[in-house]
Amino acid sequence: MTQAYRDWWRDAVIYQVYIRSFADGNGDGEGDVAGIRERLPYLRDLGIDALWINPWYPSPLNDGGYDVADFRDIDPRFGDLAQAKALLDEAHGLGLKVLLDIVPNHSSWDHQWFKEALAAGPGSPERARYIFRDGRGPDGSEPPNNWRSVFGGPAWERVTEADGTPGQWYFHIFDVSQPDFDWNNAEVRADFLDILRFWFDLGVDGFRIDVAHGMDKNMDGPDLPYDKSGLLDRPSIADHPFFDRDGVHDIYRGWREVADSYDPPKLYVAEAWVEPAERLARYLRDDELHSAFNFDYLKSAWTAAELRRSIDDSVTVLASVGAPATWVLENHDVERVVTRYGREVTAAGAGHAGRVSGAVDVELGTRRARAAALLMLALPGGAYVYQGQELGLPEVLDLPEESLQDPVWERSGRTERGRDGCRVPLPWAVAGTSYGFGSGGSWLPQPAGWGARSVEAESADPSSMLSLYRDALRLRRSIPSVEPLAWIDETTEDMLAFQRGRGFACVVNLGATPATLPAHREVILASGPLDADGRLPSDTAVWLAL
Ligand code: GLC
């Protein structure tokens, strides 16, 4: 087998399918496996290399499926294992790889193990798979410490014991319905190795690892200094008791052995909100994970200085462990880029805390998002595209309160609307029930005008975001992937200009006035028209043949 075949992921474009909102094949208002199968030709024609599908396991969906009740099955509302196998075969037949999402930090409270833990009582082996502790205070009515949930409120919940008395507390970094596993427990460790093999044997090509910087915990750690104003802020302290602890790397070394026992080897992508880049690189050492989302890049403001710093850091630091850089602008947890780049503050915060406020100029945001697409897809390494990003969908900021489902809404005391605004079902058609999403409506209401941003409408318009993505993904295949990035320094400080090899350059103007392009043979692709003098307008990017 050739090295290129084994290392397909190093410069792959991976498309994120948020299954609930992608396409509804059975008409129940929620996306499903059948819907993905129907739309595989769309994904092939878009020009991506692989899909990453958000959790599809049986789940009460308190956190959109990141509350898993059974790691070896599919929720009936999404499909079944036979359909999953068919999807894998069909995707592979079209030359597309498929990654799933594994959630090792916690389960749902509907998981059989958690039910057993509640029934078995304090000190039992069943409870030892999770993190149960006695409360503080004379009657144990105070939580064991002051740690807070990422979604707001305390990270501890008290249970009622089988005899009806108030009992122990369990730890949950996220929602109360997502109890954390104890990763010191041998059964937990062994079970996850088995879960990995279960899906790999079915034909899955790899996993995105949820909260990959969680799992290892120091439950004897001290109370944390929380900032009173930032309910959702994660305290950024060294030796954090539950994020980015060294013990997590040992877990991944074991996972890597499983991945490498397949031919071709399977792939792992880390969702790790860690800083600085040197910490991220530790996850990508030779015997650990393959790749990671570049959240530093996602969070960067739309300025030449900040993006250049992030690009340089990422490329250099990741290269030190032999890992490729990756580029990401959107996912199911953060505000859509058309909206974010249309604000005065264009930087994002971390993960769930990443929301900024302020007026939005969608037209400006769209222009920038187009330029950002060409920038991202010209950089060396891999890239991620979140469903709807290729349509230029904005964040839906005015979902009716009664439709909000993200646990962040309730846990923040209804002060944070949460992440539903980037999870609104996709518009496939100009008109019709739920704009072609499915025959049974859509689980989150789609805004008026959604049809104008549909796949149908944008396919017919050569100047649409979809056409830009299709062109860029096709042309990207001719960018020499082995060529590193070399900055072209003759341009002004508001520009990002770099070559990949002698024949290709990408130039982005982030300044306020039109800029002169470096010498070139031809403009291969542009995110917007050049001005009458052939200059590059503000917030516009081009790919050049040199
Ligand atoms: C990750 C997921 C997010 C989820 C959380 C808890 O950050 O991306 O959607 O809420 O983990 O599983």
XYZ file of C-alpha atoms and ligand atoms in Angstrom:
558
model
C 0.000 0.000 0.000
C 1.320 3.418 -0.886
C 2.131 5.984 1.766
C -0.264 8.438 0.102
C -3.118 5.988 0.541
C -2.276 5.483 4.191
C -1.875 9.210 4.856
C -4.964 10.441 2.974
C -5.964 12.605 5.942
C -2.892 14.838 5.980
C -4.384 17.289 3.489
C -7.998 16.102 3.442
C -11.072 18.309 3.518
C -13.477 16.790 6.017
C -17.146 17.780 5.944
C -19.031 17.803 9.223
C -22.500 16.278 9.099
C -24.653 17.329 12.046
C -26.956 14.403 11.447
C -30.054 15.842 13.078
C -30.049 18.825 10.721
C -28.507 17.524 7.510
C -31.281 15.728 5.608
C -34.408 13.948 6.787
C -35.051 10.694 4.923
C -38.003 9.386 6.952
C -40.016 12.583 7.289
C -40.010 12.878 11.085
C -38.520 16.383 11.124
C -35.027 15.241 12.110
C -32.134 14.262 9.864
C -31.078 10.608 9.701
C -28.840 8.019 8.058
C -31.281 7.640 5.158
C -31.006 11.385 4.528
C -27.213 11.251 4.466
C -27.307 8.326 2.019
C -29.548 10.262 -0.346
C -27.190 13.225 -0.289
C -23.888 11.401 -0.708
C -23.702 12.374 -4.400
C -24.001 16.016 -3.304
C -21.010 15.562 -1.018
C -18.981 13.816 -3.695
C -19.733 16.619 -6.166
C -18.827 19.227 -3.574
C -15.335 17.773 -3.680
C -14.675 16.794 -0.067
C -12.622 13.759 0.986
C -14.414 12.558 4.102
C -17.440 13.070 6.316
C -17.449 13.339 10.069
C -20.878 12.471 11.442
C -21.888 13.874 14.840
C -23.120 11.306 17.410
C -25.892 9.051 16.129
C -26.042 6.714 19.112
C -29.199 6.046 21.159
C -29.617 9.146 23.280
C -32.261 11.214 25.031
C -30.733 14.116 23.063
C -30.398 16.383 26.071
C -27.152 17.582 24.525
C -27.813 16.883 20.865
C -26.580 13.274 21.098
C -23.416 13.991 23.101
C -25.302 12.234 25.864
C -24.833 8.643 24.713
C -26.981 5.853 26.150
C -25.391 3.014 24.144
C -22.076 3.390 22.323
C -22.627 0.349 20.093
C -25.902 1.186 18.412
C -27.774 3.867 16.484
C -30.780 5.769 17.750
C -33.881 4.446 15.949
C -34.801 8.000 15.006
C -31.564 8.153 12.972
C -31.575 4.606 11.568
C -30.028 1.257 12.427
C -26.768 -0.629 12.052
C -27.738 -2.163 8.718
C -28.351 1.307 7.293
C -25.067 2.482 8.768
C -23.244 -0.341 7.025
C -24.966 0.560 3.757
C -23.954 4.201 4.224
C -20.332 3.207 4.797
C -20.297 1.014 1.696
C -21.927 3.673 -0.461
C -19.623 6.419 0.783
C -16.570 4.260 0.167
C -17.911 3.467 -3.292
C -17.907 7.197 -4.015
C -14.380 7.595 -2.689
C -15.449 9.227 0.591
C -14.135 8.223 4.011
C -16.402 8.310 7.066
C -15.486 9.359 10.598
C -17.768 9.021 13.597
C -17.783 10.958 16.834
C -16.795 9.195 20.046
C -17.687 10.682 23.431
C -15.392 9.116 26.036
C -15.589 11.711 28.802
C -19.153 10.924 29.820
C -22.285 8.984 28.995
C -25.953 9.802 29.222
C -27.703 9.173 32.491
C -29.766 6.721 30.423
C -26.685 4.513 29.912
C -27.106 1.052 31.431
C -23.963 1.535 33.519
C -25.270 4.718 35.098
C -28.574 3.071 35.952
C -26.622 0.238 37.556
C -24.485 2.753 39.447
C -27.550 4.429 40.932
C -29.120 1.115 41.904
C -25.975 -0.439 43.383
C -25.193 2.276 45.919
C -22.098 3.856 47.461
C -18.819 1.946 47.348
C -20.031 -0.525 44.701
C -18.025 -1.513 41.587
C -20.938 -0.174 39.514
C -20.497 3.298 41.015
C -16.739 3.147 40.467
C -17.209 3.516 36.700
C -18.386 7.074 37.307
C -17.269 9.771 39.730
C -19.359 9.626 42.880
C -18.331 11.424 46.065
C -19.872 12.199 49.428
C -20.994 15.801 49.875
C -19.456 18.346 52.186
C -21.027 19.617 55.381
C -22.425 17.640 58.305
C -25.271 16.116 56.287
C -23.396 15.951 52.993
C -25.729 18.479 51.461
C -22.966 20.662 49.992
C -21.306 19.605 46.723
C -17.836 18.048 47.161
C -16.187 21.197 45.752
C -17.004 24.401 43.832
C -16.322 23.152 40.313
C -18.776 24.358 37.735
C -20.290 22.787 34.657
C -19.173 24.159 31.285
C -22.863 24.688 30.554
C -23.403 26.672 33.760
C -24.346 25.728 37.322
C -22.505 23.308 39.594
C -20.632 20.323 38.135
C -22.112 18.092 40.848
C -25.561 16.598 41.257
C -26.857 14.854 44.330
C -28.645 11.533 43.906
C -31.386 9.943 45.906
C -30.276 6.525 47.100
C -32.382 3.420 46.500
C -33.828 3.677 50.022
C -35.121 7.198 49.320
C -32.525 9.088 51.377
C -30.441 11.964 49.945
C -27.177 10.403 48.872
C -23.863 10.922 47.118
C -23.020 13.419 44.405
C -21.844 12.644 40.881
C -19.593 14.781 38.740
C -20.579 16.126 35.318
C -18.460 18.618 33.384
C -21.393 19.200 31.031
C -25.127 18.755 31.511
C -26.558 17.070 34.582
C -27.662 14.269 32.227
C -23.990 13.628 31.231
C -22.214 11.902 34.155
C -18.425 11.730 33.732
C -16.721 8.350 33.573
C -13.866 7.583 35.930
C -10.986 6.862 33.564
C -8.947 5.261 36.333
C -11.423 2.434 36.133
C -10.109 -0.545 34.171
C -13.543 -1.538 32.905
C -14.095 1.923 31.413
C -10.743 1.826 29.645
C -11.312 -1.667 28.274
C -14.846 -0.921 27.138
C -13.771 2.033 25.018
C -11.104 -0.020 23.260
C -13.841 -2.479 22.452
C -16.184 0.293 21.218
C -13.478 1.555 18.877
C -13.035 -1.923 17.427
C -16.791 -2.377 17.091
C -17.097 0.573 14.697
C -13.768 0.030 12.959
C -14.854 -3.539 12.186
C -18.043 -2.158 10.638
C -15.889 -0.116 8.255
C -15.687 3.302 9.925
C -12.438 5.060 8.941
C -11.798 6.976 12.133
C -13.141 9.038 14.999
C -13.415 12.607 16.043
C -12.805 12.511 19.794
C -15.151 14.647 21.856
C -13.566 16.694 24.656
C -10.286 14.916 23.987
C -8.622 16.982 26.706
C -11.023 15.682 29.387
C -11.042 12.167 30.884
C -7.991 12.325 33.157
C -8.946 14.116 36.385
C -7.519 15.036 39.719
C -10.639 14.831 41.833
C -8.654 15.850 44.912
C -7.808 19.165 43.249
C -8.644 22.447 44.993
C -11.633 24.731 44.558
C -11.263 26.825 41.400
C -11.085 30.606 41.108
C -14.093 31.344 38.909
C -14.678 34.711 37.388
C -18.073 35.793 38.711
C -19.043 37.426 35.448
C -18.320 34.503 33.193
C -20.617 31.670 33.995
C -19.349 29.676 31.056
C -15.703 30.627 31.338
C -13.272 27.846 31.910
C -10.695 28.928 34.427
C -7.392 29.040 32.667
C -5.000 27.742 35.279
C -1.980 25.513 35.182
C -2.511 21.993 36.509
C -6.231 22.197 35.800
C -8.007 19.390 37.692
C -10.045 18.134 34.742
C -8.725 19.565 31.475
C -5.544 18.774 29.568
C -3.891 16.661 32.223
C -0.888 14.565 31.323
C -2.597 11.244 32.085
C -4.800 11.577 29.027
C -1.863 10.830 26.738
C -1.489 7.363 28.108
C -5.089 6.639 27.095
C -4.391 7.748 23.522
C -1.303 5.612 23.212
C -3.569 2.624 23.822
C -6.126 3.905 21.304
C -3.433 4.397 18.685
C -2.442 0.752 18.920
C -6.017 -0.183 18.052
C -6.071 2.208 15.068
C -2.739 0.932 13.802
C -3.847 -2.686 13.981
C -6.025 -2.029 10.885
C -4.836 -1.827 7.309
C -5.064 0.949 6.287
C -4.750 2.381 9.794
C -7.711 4.238 11.263
C -7.654 7.942 12.072
C -8.241 10.040 15.196
C -9.035 13.758 15.277
C -8.956 15.527 18.633
C -11.436 18.117 19.802
C -9.117 19.674 22.362
C -9.628 23.269 23.505
C -6.093 23.658 24.819
C -3.556 26.435 24.611
C -0.893 27.240 23.579
C -0.145 25.297 20.380
C 2.640 23.412 22.182
C 0.025 21.803 24.430
C -2.014 20.747 21.409
C 1.053 19.262 19.744
C 1.425 16.875 22.671
C -1.774 15.116 21.544
C -0.301 14.627 18.081
C 2.910 12.888 18.920
C 3.762 9.871 16.788
C 2.144 7.296 19.017
C -0.984 9.306 19.911
C -3.645 11.023 17.793
C -3.240 11.976 14.154
C -4.803 15.365 13.905
C -6.712 18.033 15.843
C -9.030 20.923 15.153
C -7.163 24.187 15.098
C -9.305 26.250 17.446
C -6.672 28.931 17.726
C -7.321 29.660 14.051
C -11.088 29.505 14.501
C -10.957 32.002 17.365
C -8.677 34.464 15.586
C -10.023 37.839 14.583
C -10.309 38.722 10.906
C -7.068 40.684 10.815
C -3.903 39.962 8.866
C -1.716 40.136 11.965
C -3.746 37.719 14.032
C -4.313 35.217 11.265
C -0.678 35.266 10.249
C 0.411 34.675 13.811
C -2.005 31.770 14.146
C -0.963 30.255 10.821
C 2.748 30.500 11.647
C 2.290 29.066 15.136
C 0.181 26.192 13.926
C 2.404 25.174 11.063
C 5.628 25.418 13.042
C 4.531 23.863 16.277
C 2.621 20.978 14.726
C 5.467 20.269 12.322
C 7.677 19.750 15.369
C 5.747 16.533 16.064
C 5.287 15.640 12.395
C 1.572 16.516 12.373
C -0.119 18.525 9.624
C -1.853 21.766 10.445
C -5.641 21.885 10.089
C -7.959 24.812 9.497
C -11.467 25.266 10.820
C -13.883 28.192 10.884
C -17.145 26.616 12.027
C -18.667 23.684 13.831
C -21.866 22.844 15.716
C -20.671 24.660 18.870
C -19.672 28.070 17.534
C -21.325 30.943 15.741
C -21.454 30.694 11.963
C -18.643 32.600 10.318
C -20.827 34.780 8.062
C -22.348 36.208 11.235
C -19.177 36.406 13.299
C -17.190 38.120 10.569
C -20.065 40.565 10.091
C -19.618 41.933 13.619
C -17.290 44.579 14.892
C -15.563 42.004 17.104
C -14.619 39.147 14.806
C -12.690 37.005 17.294
C -14.497 34.140 19.020
C -14.121 32.798 22.546
C -13.529 29.155 23.385
C -16.212 26.563 22.620
C -19.462 27.117 24.398
C -18.267 30.438 25.738
C -17.526 31.651 22.246
C -20.445 33.977 21.666
C -19.988 37.667 21.092
C -22.750 40.189 20.680
C -23.245 43.314 18.617
C -24.833 44.312 15.344
C -24.277 42.034 12.359
C -23.675 43.117 8.769
C -24.393 39.856 6.929
C -23.247 41.236 3.594
C -19.855 42.188 5.017
C -19.654 38.875 6.868
C -20.417 37.011 3.663
C -17.730 38.852 1.723
C -15.202 38.027 4.416
C -16.380 34.421 4.710
C -15.808 34.003 0.962
C -12.279 35.342 1.279
C -11.744 33.192 4.377
C -12.776 30.087 2.442
C -10.091 30.691 -0.182
C -7.526 31.411 2.500
C -8.328 28.273 4.485
C -8.368 26.019 1.447
C -5.012 27.302 0.198
C -3.155 26.660 3.451
C -1.063 23.517 3.834
C -2.693 20.656 5.751
C -6.285 19.580 6.294
C -9.482 21.609 6.514
C -12.953 21.198 8.002
C -16.212 22.443 6.533
C -19.315 22.424 8.701
C -22.556 21.666 6.885
C -24.117 24.868 5.591
C -20.814 26.744 5.675
C -20.578 25.992 1.956
C -23.964 27.705 1.541
C -22.900 30.742 3.558
C -25.686 30.191 6.069
C -25.754 32.830 8.790
C -26.367 32.056 12.452
C -30.093 32.100 13.168
C -30.125 34.624 15.984
C -33.875 34.941 16.494
C -35.028 31.386 17.151
C -38.137 31.554 19.326
C -37.244 30.861 22.950
C -39.676 27.947 23.152
C -37.783 26.170 20.370
C -34.346 26.378 22.054
C -32.975 22.943 22.955
C -29.357 23.524 23.917
C -28.934 22.803 27.659
C -26.882 26.004 27.861
C -30.135 27.983 27.688
C -31.611 26.576 30.894
C -28.355 26.040 32.762
C -27.319 29.647 32.233
C -30.586 30.784 33.768
C -31.802 31.711 30.281
C -29.074 34.268 29.783
C -27.179 32.392 27.047
C -29.191 31.211 24.058
C -26.630 28.533 23.299
C -25.746 26.816 20.067
C -29.035 26.072 18.312
C -28.583 28.977 15.896
C -25.912 27.110 13.929
C -27.878 23.843 14.001
C -30.949 24.848 12.011
C -31.798 22.192 9.366
C -30.258 22.745 5.948
C -32.255 24.193 3.058
C -31.968 21.921 0.039
C -34.710 23.434 -2.136
C -35.930 26.928 -2.950
C -39.455 26.156 -1.728
C -41.567 23.431 -0.207
C -41.912 21.854 3.221
C -38.821 22.709 5.227
C -37.048 23.783 2.025
C -36.383 20.221 0.965
C -34.947 19.131 4.328
C -37.656 16.477 4.585
C -41.382 15.917 4.257
C -42.123 16.324 7.963
C -41.025 19.844 8.844
C -37.839 20.675 10.722
C -37.058 20.231 14.419
C -35.772 23.799 14.685
C -37.709 26.421 12.731
C -35.997 27.612 9.557
C -36.057 31.365 9.001
C -37.898 33.089 6.186
C -35.672 33.445 3.139
C -33.833 30.169 3.833
C -34.770 28.964 0.310
C -32.600 31.630 -1.304
C -29.616 29.996 0.419
C -30.610 26.463 -0.545
C -28.486 23.997 -2.452
C -30.947 24.274 -5.324
C -30.744 28.076 -5.510
C -26.998 28.256 -5.065
C -26.271 25.466 -7.534
C -27.874 27.591 -10.223
C -25.866 30.700 -9.347
C -22.184 30.813 -10.360
C -21.561 33.650 -7.910
C -22.942 31.783 -4.885
C -20.967 30.556 -1.876
C -21.664 26.989 -2.974
C -20.183 27.598 -6.411
C -17.132 29.167 -4.789
C -16.630 26.146 -2.521
C -17.090 23.731 -5.423
C -14.561 25.603 -7.551
C -12.099 25.949 -4.692
C -12.320 22.302 -3.682
C -11.779 21.207 -7.287
C -8.861 23.587 -7.887
C -7.339 22.804 -4.491
C -6.414 19.375 -5.802
C -3.876 20.994 -8.101
C -2.131 22.935 -5.324
C 1.087 20.987 -4.730
C 0.359 19.514 -1.302
C 3.990 18.841 -0.486
C 4.933 22.477 -0.919
C 5.184 24.423 2.338
C 3.810 27.902 2.800
C 6.196 30.738 1.909
C 5.047 34.270 2.739
C 5.369 36.904 0.030
C 6.654 39.821 2.030
C 6.506 42.579 -0.543
C 2.784 43.157 0.182
C 1.332 45.571 2.744
C 0.730 44.697 6.381
C -3.021 44.340 5.882
C -2.511 41.550 3.399
C -1.865 37.873 3.671
C 0.059 36.645 0.650
C 1.851 33.342 0.320
C 3.091 30.872 -2.226
C 2.770 27.131 -2.262
C 5.579 26.137 -4.571
C 6.731 28.301 -7.433
C 3.501 28.299 -9.390
C 0.708 29.075 -6.899
C -0.107 31.976 -4.604
C -3.013 33.025 -2.407
C -3.497 36.710 -1.626
C -6.050 38.134 0.808
C -6.706 41.813 1.420
C -7.867 42.439 4.992
C -7.281 46.183 4.773
C -9.776 48.935 4.071
C -8.482 49.979 0.645
C -7.813 48.117 -2.632
C -4.347 46.596 -2.925
C -2.038 45.825 -5.815
C -1.527 42.135 -6.518
C 1.953 40.621 -6.775
C 3.127 39.751 -10.303
C 1.211 36.759 -11.659
C 0.256 34.969 -14.843
C -3.420 34.452 -14.131
C -6.135 34.802 -11.510
C -7.365 31.236 -11.069
C -10.142 31.976 -8.593
C -11.412 35.068 -6.790
C -13.785 35.451 -3.857
C -15.155 38.651 -5.434
C -14.530 40.883 -8.445
C -11.265 42.837 -8.761
C -11.604 46.576 -9.280
C -11.336 48.285 -12.675
C -7.560 48.629 -12.257
C -7.119 44.954 -11.452
C -6.555 45.669 -7.757
C -7.775 43.438 -4.943
C -10.635 45.090 -3.018
C -11.018 44.999 0.747
C -12.048 41.616 2.243
C -11.344 39.771 -0.981
C -9.043 36.839 -1.768
C -7.561 35.426 -4.968
C -5.684 32.348 -6.034
C -2.983 33.160 -8.561
C -0.964 31.173 -11.061
C 2.519 32.652 -10.956
C -18.098 18.840 22.722
C -19.162 18.874 21.665
C -20.336 19.613 22.195
C -20.855 18.907 23.424
C -19.750 18.702 24.459
C -20.136 17.710 25.508
O -17.574 20.091 23.005
O -18.662 19.427 20.482
O -21.360 19.760 21.242
O -21.885 19.647 24.003
O -18.578 18.213 23.873
O -20.142 16.411 25.005
